[in-house]
Coordinates of C-alpha atoms in Angstrom, one line a residue:
X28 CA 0.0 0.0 0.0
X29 CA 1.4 3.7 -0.7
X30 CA 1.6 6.1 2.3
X31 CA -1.6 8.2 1.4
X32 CA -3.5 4.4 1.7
X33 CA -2.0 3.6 5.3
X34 CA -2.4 6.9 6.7
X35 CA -6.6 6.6 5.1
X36 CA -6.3 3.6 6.9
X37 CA -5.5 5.1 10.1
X38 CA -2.0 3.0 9.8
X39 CA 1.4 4.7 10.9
X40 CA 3.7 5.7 8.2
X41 CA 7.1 6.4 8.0
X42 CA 8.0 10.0 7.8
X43 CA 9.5 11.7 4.9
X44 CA 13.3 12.5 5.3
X45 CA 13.5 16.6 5.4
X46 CA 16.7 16.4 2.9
X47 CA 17.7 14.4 0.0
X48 CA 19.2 11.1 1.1
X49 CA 22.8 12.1 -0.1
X50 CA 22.5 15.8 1.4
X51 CA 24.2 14.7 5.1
X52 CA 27.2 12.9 3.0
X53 CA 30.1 13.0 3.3
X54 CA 29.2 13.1 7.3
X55 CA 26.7 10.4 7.0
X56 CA 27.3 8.1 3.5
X57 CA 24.3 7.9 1.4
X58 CA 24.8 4.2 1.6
X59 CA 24.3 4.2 5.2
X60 CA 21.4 6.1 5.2
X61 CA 19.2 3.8 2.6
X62 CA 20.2 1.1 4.4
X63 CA 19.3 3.0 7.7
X64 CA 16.1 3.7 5.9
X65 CA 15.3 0.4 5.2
X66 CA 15.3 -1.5 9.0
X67 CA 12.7 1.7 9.6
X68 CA 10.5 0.8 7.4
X69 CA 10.4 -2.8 8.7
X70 CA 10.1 -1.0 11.9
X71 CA 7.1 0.9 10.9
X72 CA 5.7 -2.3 9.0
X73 CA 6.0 -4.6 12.1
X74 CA 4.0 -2.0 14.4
X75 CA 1.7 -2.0 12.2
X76 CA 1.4 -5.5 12.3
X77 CA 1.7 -5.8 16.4
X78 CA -0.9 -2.8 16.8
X79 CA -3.3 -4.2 14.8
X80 CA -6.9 -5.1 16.2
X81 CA -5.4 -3.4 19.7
X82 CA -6.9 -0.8 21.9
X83 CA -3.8 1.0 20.4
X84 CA -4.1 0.9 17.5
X85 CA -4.7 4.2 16.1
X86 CA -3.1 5.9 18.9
X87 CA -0.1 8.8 18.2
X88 CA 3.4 7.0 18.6
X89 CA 4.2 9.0 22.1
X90 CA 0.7 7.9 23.2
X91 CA 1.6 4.5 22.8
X92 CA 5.5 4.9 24.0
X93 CA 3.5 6.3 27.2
X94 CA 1.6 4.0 27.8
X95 CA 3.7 1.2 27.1
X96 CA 7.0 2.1 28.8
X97 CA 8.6 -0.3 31.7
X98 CA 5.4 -2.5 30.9
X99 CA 6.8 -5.9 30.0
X100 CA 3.5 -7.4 29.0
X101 CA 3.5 -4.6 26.3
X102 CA 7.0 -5.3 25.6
X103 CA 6.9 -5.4 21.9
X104 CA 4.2 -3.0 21.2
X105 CA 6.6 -0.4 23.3
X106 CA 9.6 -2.0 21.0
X107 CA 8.5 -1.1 17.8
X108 CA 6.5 2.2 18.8
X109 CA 10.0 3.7 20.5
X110 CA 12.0 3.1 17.5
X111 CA 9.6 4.1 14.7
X112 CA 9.2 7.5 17.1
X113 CA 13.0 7.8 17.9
X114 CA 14.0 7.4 13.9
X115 CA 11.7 10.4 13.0
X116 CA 13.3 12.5 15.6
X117 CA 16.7 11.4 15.0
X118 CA 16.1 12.7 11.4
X119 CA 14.3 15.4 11.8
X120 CA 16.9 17.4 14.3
X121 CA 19.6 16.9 11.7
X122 CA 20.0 19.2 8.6
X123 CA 22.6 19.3 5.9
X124 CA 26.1 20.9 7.6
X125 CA 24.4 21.0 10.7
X126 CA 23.5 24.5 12.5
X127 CA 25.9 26.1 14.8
X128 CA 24.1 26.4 18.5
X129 CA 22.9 29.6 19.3
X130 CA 24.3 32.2 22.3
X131 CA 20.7 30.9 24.6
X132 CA 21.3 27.6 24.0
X133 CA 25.2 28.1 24.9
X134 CA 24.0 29.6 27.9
X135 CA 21.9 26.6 29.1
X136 CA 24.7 24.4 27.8
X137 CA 27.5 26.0 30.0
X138 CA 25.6 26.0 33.2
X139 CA 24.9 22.2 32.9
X140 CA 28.1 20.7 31.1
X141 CA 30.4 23.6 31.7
X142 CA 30.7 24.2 28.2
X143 CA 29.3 23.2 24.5
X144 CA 32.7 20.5 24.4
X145 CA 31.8 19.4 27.7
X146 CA 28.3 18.3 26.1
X147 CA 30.2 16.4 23.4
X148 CA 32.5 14.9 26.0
X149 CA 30.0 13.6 28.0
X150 CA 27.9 12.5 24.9
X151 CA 30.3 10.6 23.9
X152 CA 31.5 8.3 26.7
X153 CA 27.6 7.8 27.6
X154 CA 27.2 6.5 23.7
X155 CA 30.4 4.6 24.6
X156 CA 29.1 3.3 27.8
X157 CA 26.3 2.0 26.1
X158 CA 26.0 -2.0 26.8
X159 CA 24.5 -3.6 23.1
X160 CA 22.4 -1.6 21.5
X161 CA 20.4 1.2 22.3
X162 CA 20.0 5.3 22.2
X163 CA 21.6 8.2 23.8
X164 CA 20.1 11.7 24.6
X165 CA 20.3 15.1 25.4
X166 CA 17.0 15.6 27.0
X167 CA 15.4 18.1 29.2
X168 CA 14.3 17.1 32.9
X169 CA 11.0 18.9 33.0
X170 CA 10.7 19.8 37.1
X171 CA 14.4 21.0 37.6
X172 CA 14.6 22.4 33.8
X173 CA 18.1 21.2 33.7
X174 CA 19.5 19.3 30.8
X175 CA 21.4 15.6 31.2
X176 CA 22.7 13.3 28.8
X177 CA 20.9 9.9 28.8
X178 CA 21.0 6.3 27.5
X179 CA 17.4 4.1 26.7
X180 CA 17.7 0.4 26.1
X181 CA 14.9 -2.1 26.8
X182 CA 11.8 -0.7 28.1
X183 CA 12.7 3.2 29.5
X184 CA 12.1 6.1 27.1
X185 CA 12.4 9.6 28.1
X186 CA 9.0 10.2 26.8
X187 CA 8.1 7.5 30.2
X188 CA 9.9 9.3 32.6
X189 CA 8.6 12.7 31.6
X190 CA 11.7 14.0 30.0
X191 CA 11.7 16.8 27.1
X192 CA 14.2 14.2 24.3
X193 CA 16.2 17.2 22.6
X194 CA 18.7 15.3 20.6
X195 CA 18.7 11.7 19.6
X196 CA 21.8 9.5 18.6
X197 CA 20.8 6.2 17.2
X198 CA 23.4 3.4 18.8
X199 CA 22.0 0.2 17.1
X200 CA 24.5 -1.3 14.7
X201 CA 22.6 -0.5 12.0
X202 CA 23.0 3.3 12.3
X203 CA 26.8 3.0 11.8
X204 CA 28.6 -0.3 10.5
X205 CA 27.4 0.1 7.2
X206 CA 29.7 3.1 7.4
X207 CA 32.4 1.1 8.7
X208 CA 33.4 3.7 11.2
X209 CA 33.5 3.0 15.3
X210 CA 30.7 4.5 17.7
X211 CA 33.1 7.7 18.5
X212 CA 33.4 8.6 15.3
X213 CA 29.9 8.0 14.2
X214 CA 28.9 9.8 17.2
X215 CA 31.1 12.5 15.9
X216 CA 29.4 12.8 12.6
X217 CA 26.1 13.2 14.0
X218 CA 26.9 15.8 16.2
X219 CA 28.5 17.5 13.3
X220 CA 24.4 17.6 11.6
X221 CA 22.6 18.8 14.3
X222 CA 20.3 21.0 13.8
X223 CA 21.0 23.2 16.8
X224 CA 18.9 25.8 16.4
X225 CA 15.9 23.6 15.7
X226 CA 17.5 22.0 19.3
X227 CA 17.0 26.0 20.7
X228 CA 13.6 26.1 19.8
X229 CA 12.5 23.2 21.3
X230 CA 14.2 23.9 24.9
X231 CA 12.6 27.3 24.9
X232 CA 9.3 26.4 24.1
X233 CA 9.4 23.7 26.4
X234 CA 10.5 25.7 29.3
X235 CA 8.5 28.2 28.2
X236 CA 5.2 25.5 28.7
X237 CA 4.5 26.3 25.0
X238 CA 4.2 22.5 24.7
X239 CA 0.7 21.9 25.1
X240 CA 1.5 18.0 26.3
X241 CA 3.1 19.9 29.2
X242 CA 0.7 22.4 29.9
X243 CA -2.3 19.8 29.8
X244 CA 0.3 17.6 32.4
X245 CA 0.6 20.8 34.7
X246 CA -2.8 21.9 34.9
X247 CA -3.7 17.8 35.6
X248 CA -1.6 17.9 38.0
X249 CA -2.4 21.1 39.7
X250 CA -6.1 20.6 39.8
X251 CA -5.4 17.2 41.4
X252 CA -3.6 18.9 43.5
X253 CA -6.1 21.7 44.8
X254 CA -8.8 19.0 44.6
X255 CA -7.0 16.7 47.1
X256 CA -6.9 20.1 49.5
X257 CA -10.9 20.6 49.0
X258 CA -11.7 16.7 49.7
X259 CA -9.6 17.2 52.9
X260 CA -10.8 20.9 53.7
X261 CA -14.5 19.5 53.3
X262 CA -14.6 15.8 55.0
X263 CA -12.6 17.3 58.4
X264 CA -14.3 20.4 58.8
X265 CA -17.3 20.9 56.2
X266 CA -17.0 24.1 54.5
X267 CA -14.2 25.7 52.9
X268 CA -13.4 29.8 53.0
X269 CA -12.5 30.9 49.6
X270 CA -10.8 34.1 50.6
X271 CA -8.9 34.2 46.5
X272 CA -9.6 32.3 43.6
X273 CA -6.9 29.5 42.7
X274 CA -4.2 30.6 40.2
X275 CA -1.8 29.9 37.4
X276 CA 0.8 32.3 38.3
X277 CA 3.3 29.8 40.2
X278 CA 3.4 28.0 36.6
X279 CA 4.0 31.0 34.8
X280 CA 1.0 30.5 32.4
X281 CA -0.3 33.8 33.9
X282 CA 1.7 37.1 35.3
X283 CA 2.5 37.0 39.0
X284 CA 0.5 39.6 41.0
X285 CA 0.9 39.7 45.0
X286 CA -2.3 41.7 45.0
X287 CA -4.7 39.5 43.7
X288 CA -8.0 38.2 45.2
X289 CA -11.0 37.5 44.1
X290 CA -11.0 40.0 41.5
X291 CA -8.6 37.7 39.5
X292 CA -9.4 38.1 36.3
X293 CA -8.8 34.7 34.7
X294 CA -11.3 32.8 32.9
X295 CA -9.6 29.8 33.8
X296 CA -9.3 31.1 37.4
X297 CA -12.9 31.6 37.6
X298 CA -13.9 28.3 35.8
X299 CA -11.8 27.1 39.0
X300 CA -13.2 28.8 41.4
X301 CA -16.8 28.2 40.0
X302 CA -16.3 24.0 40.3
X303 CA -15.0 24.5 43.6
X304 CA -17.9 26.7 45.3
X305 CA -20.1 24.3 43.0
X306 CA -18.9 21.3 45.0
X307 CA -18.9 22.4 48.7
X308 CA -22.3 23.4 48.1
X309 CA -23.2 20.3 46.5
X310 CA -21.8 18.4 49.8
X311 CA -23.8 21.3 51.8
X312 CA -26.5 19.8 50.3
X313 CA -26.1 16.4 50.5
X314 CA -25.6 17.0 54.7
X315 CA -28.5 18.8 54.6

């Protein structure tokens, strides 16, 4: 079937290479990447395959990488979904003569590795440290919003454990025999093509919670949060003063303002604070 009939079909599909399949030679052959290419598309195939007639089967790849990670009864689902997601990002951050990192991203850079060779240093001996096969990554931890180099085998992802991936080096054989060059300087070689600016954009926006998977994971969590303080508030003592409606502003989707109350002008804010007088007097009533 073409890709325009699998993706009708609701079928995963493998993603169109951003750059002609010689444009990253001499650093990566041309040779290695068709033949690179070609376990993906097995890769892709097999999901398909596995996924089919499951509850997951039309389910986004990160969905399913979620849902599936450190689950061993889902072992090969999680398989094939991680690497069909982690080729498409290994692509997609590299471009033709890579792209030079930009002053920000130095900035984060320096603070966490000391400097931009310190993050090739320590790329590097985690890729060597790699037992078999696998991936390493530059990620971003989400809570401390500090960057760390990481290695996935088996059945961890960052995606699982909540971390931002940034930059993807693919450590299976595949990726670099065919080249007939060693893990450091394949390593090398992909460093040298990525895209860093593309890199840039996506620390920022995460840190900035422009990523609305992050936003929707904050607000989750901050609703659970306030509701657990209401359930507690209203079983030990009944009723619960509402002297401010609950805010945004410690997540910094909203401007920080000492002096607010009530008069909060947040639709979101009020939505909040709506539910929350809604259910006290719901349990006023039911005492009643």
């Amino acid at each position: 079937p073409s890709v325009g009939q699998l993706a009708r079909r609701g079928l995963h599909v493998m993603a169109a290479l951003p750059y002609d399949t010689s444009a990253l030679s001499p650093a990566m052959p041309t040779e290695a990447i068709v033949r690179h290419r070609e376990h993906e598309a097995e890769v892709v195939g097999k999901l398909n395959s596995i996924l089919a007639g499951t509850e997951l089967e039309h389910r986004g790849l990160d969905e399913i990488i979620t849902a599936t990670s450190n689950d061993a009864e889902h072992a090969q689902c999680f398989n094939y979904a991680a690497e069909a997601w982690n080729h498409e990002f290994f692509w997609s951050r590299l471009t033709p003569g890579g792209a030079k990192p930009p002053d920000e991203l130095l900035q984060w850079i320096a603070r966490d590795f000391g400097s931009f060779d310190g993050l090739t240093t320590q790329l590097h001996a985690r890729a060597r440290g790699l037992f078999g096969s696998g991936w390493s990554w530059l990620v971003l931890d989400r809570e401390t919003l500090r960057l760390h180099i990481v290695n996935s085998t088996a059945l961890i992802h960052p995606l699982g454990l909540g971390l931002k991936p940034l930059v993807a080096v693919d450590m299976w054989e595949h990726a670099y025999l065919v080249s007939g060059v060693d893990r450091e300087e394949y390593v090398r070689s992909v460093l040298s093509l990525v895209n860093w600016e593309l890199v840039c954009d996506d620390l920022l926006a995460a840190v900035n919670l422009s990523d609305e998977q992050t936003k929707l994971k904050y607000l989750v969590r901050l609703s659970m949060e306030d509701m657990k303080k209401l359930k507690h508030v209203m079983v030990h003592h009944g009723v619960l003063e509402l002297p401010a409606a609950p805010h945004l502003t410690k997540l910094d989707f909203l401007p920080a303002d000492e002096d607010v109350g009530v008069d909060f002008d947040s639709p979101l804010d009020a939505a909040m604070a709506d539910a929350t007088r809604a259910a006290i007097q719901r349990r006023a009533r039911e005492r009643s």
